[in-house]
Amino acid sequence: MIDFTSITYLKTGKSKQIRVYEILTQNRILEILSEFDPILTGTIPINIDIENSDLDIICYWTNKTDFITKISAAFSTKPEFKIRNSLINNNESVIANFKIDGFEIEIFGQNIPTKNQNAYKHMLIEHEILQSKDENFRLKIIALKQNGYKTEPAFGKLLGLKNDPYTELLDYKI
């Protein structure tokens, strides 16, 4: 099993994964975020990304104001920087976006330990599902994403989930 809490696995991945490793390392992004237990999640770590997939980095904050201040200080000079507050599943969330070397980066922070956040849980489950299926399944997920599906609904469609794929995936048994 891959340790997704460290990005070292990207060094031996596909060319885009290697490029992501270089960008994150050269720009010290995870190092800058280290006090917030950052984890790269989303489609790139599990090799189901499409051309415009962003880099999703989840973080754990205990003081929202402090988190916003530090994110802004570190990244506000980056192209297309914006930061906003949001309420997601009744949890206060901070979302920052900016671009580096042609990649959009999204930093997503909640007052929930990163390993307990849904983005991390979804990625682990999706990785496990991909490992249990053939290459054709992975390619079908990518095709659905290229046709506008978000990741969890794409999995939901192929797995025959009936209701809310975001919730149902968390309980999915292989």
XYZ file of C-alpha atoms in Angstrom:
174
model
C 0.000 0.000 0.000
C 1.231 3.465 -0.895
C 1.874 5.890 1.963
C -0.069 8.879 0.646
C 0.958 11.016 3.644
C 4.358 11.532 1.988
C 4.814 12.518 -1.656
C 7.903 10.339 -2.209
C 5.787 7.806 -4.159
C 5.358 10.456 -6.874
C 9.090 10.290 -7.707
C 8.621 6.881 -9.328
C 5.190 7.520 -10.833
C 3.951 8.596 -14.234
C 5.534 11.666 -15.847
C 2.836 14.029 -14.512
C 3.288 12.637 -11.002
C 7.046 13.190 -11.233
C 6.418 16.765 -12.423
C 4.032 17.354 -9.495
C 6.679 16.054 -7.087
C 9.198 18.507 -8.561
C 6.785 21.457 -8.361
C 5.779 20.731 -4.763
C 9.393 20.175 -3.722
C 11.012 23.072 -5.587
C 8.375 25.504 -4.300
C 8.527 24.008 -0.768
C 4.726 23.938 -0.668
C 4.282 21.019 1.722
C 7.189 22.286 3.810
C 5.473 25.695 4.128
C 2.255 23.925 5.129
C 3.931 21.359 7.408
C 2.386 22.609 10.671
C -1.050 21.860 9.157
C -0.361 18.161 8.368
C -0.788 18.597 4.607
C -1.658 15.649 2.363
C -1.845 15.723 -1.427
C -5.192 14.160 -2.351
C -7.364 13.963 -5.435
C -6.818 12.352 -8.792
C -3.105 12.839 -9.461
C -1.896 10.598 -6.604
C -4.063 7.697 -7.834
C -3.428 8.256 -11.560
C -6.933 9.138 -12.719
C -6.218 12.798 -13.442
C -7.193 14.580 -16.623
C -5.441 17.425 -18.393
C -6.749 20.233 -16.187
C -6.741 18.388 -12.843
C -5.555 20.558 -9.986
C -3.347 19.696 -7.042
C -5.553 19.245 -3.995
C -3.744 19.676 -0.687
C -5.776 19.149 2.458
C -4.740 20.712 5.757
C -5.734 20.573 9.419
C -6.016 23.847 11.304
C -6.988 24.469 14.894
C -7.063 28.267 14.519
C -8.789 29.390 11.330
C -7.538 32.986 11.490
C -3.951 31.813 11.948
C -4.328 29.407 9.003
C -5.722 32.128 6.716
C -2.944 34.523 7.746
C -0.191 31.983 7.064
C -1.665 30.802 3.744
C -2.074 34.400 2.591
C 1.452 35.362 3.650
C 2.954 32.364 1.857
C 0.969 32.323 -1.381
C -0.845 35.651 -1.968
C 1.796 36.739 -4.509
C 1.151 33.675 -6.676
C -0.873 34.095 -9.883
C -4.668 33.974 -9.512
C -4.500 33.726 -5.704
C -7.844 33.759 -3.947
C -8.974 32.540 -0.557
C -12.468 32.019 0.795
C -14.412 30.571 3.681
C -17.024 27.922 3.063
C -19.277 25.600 5.039
C -18.897 22.027 3.775
C -20.829 19.209 5.457
C -21.421 21.629 8.347
C -17.655 22.114 8.801
C -15.953 25.473 8.523
C -13.558 25.248 5.607
C -10.930 27.536 4.121
C -10.113 27.142 0.434
C -7.199 28.872 -1.257
C -6.402 28.634 -4.968
C -3.427 29.822 -6.991
C -1.228 28.731 -9.873
C 2.371 27.573 -9.980
C 4.156 26.364 -13.115
C 0.894 25.894 -15.006
C -0.787 23.857 -12.253
C -3.721 25.105 -10.236
C -3.185 24.377 -6.572
C -6.050 24.178 -4.119
C -5.321 24.259 -0.415
C -8.299 23.028 1.557
C -8.262 23.402 5.327
C -10.652 22.231 8.029
C -10.512 21.818 11.786
C -10.479 18.043 11.191
C -7.268 15.972 11.179
C -6.283 15.410 7.540
C -6.542 11.614 7.728
C -10.150 12.050 8.909
C -11.160 14.395 6.094
C -13.385 13.026 3.333
C -10.950 13.931 0.542
C -8.328 11.616 2.056
C -10.841 8.854 2.834
C -12.282 9.033 -0.694
C -8.822 8.840 -2.249
C -7.877 5.742 -0.216
C -11.136 3.991 -1.106
C -10.851 4.960 -4.779
C -7.254 3.705 -4.836
C -8.363 0.399 -3.312
C -11.175 0.079 -5.880
C -8.754 0.830 -8.727
C -6.371 -1.835 -7.402
C -9.208 -4.378 -7.386
C -10.307 -3.595 -10.961
C -8.609 -3.796 -14.341
C -7.019 -1.027 -16.410
C -10.224 -0.695 -18.422
C -12.070 0.464 -15.283
C -9.447 3.168 -14.657
C -9.732 4.337 -18.265
C -13.539 4.474 -17.971
C -13.209 6.685 -14.869
C -10.881 9.017 -16.802
C -13.287 9.090 -19.785
C -16.201 10.030 -17.518
C -14.076 12.773 -15.957
C -13.180 14.077 -19.415
C -16.923 14.227 -20.107
C -17.543 16.461 -17.088
C -18.086 14.019 -14.238
C -16.506 14.767 -10.878
C -14.457 11.891 -9.461
C -16.900 10.475 -6.911
C -19.912 10.561 -9.268
C -17.770 8.798 -11.908
C -16.990 6.008 -9.436
C -20.646 5.961 -8.386
C -21.803 5.502 -11.983
C -19.397 2.623 -12.715
C -20.016 0.927 -9.368
C -23.796 1.246 -9.643
C -24.182 3.405 -6.535
C -27.744 4.681 -6.372
C -27.792 7.830 -4.241
C -25.038 10.178 -3.059
C -21.679 8.811 -4.265
C -19.770 11.064 -1.827
C -21.488 9.364 1.111
C -21.835 5.885 -0.378
C -18.150 5.631 -1.298
C -17.191 6.094 2.355
C -19.053 2.861 3.142
C -18.116 0.976 -0.026
C -16.827 -2.556 0.527
C -14.658 -4.225 -2.075
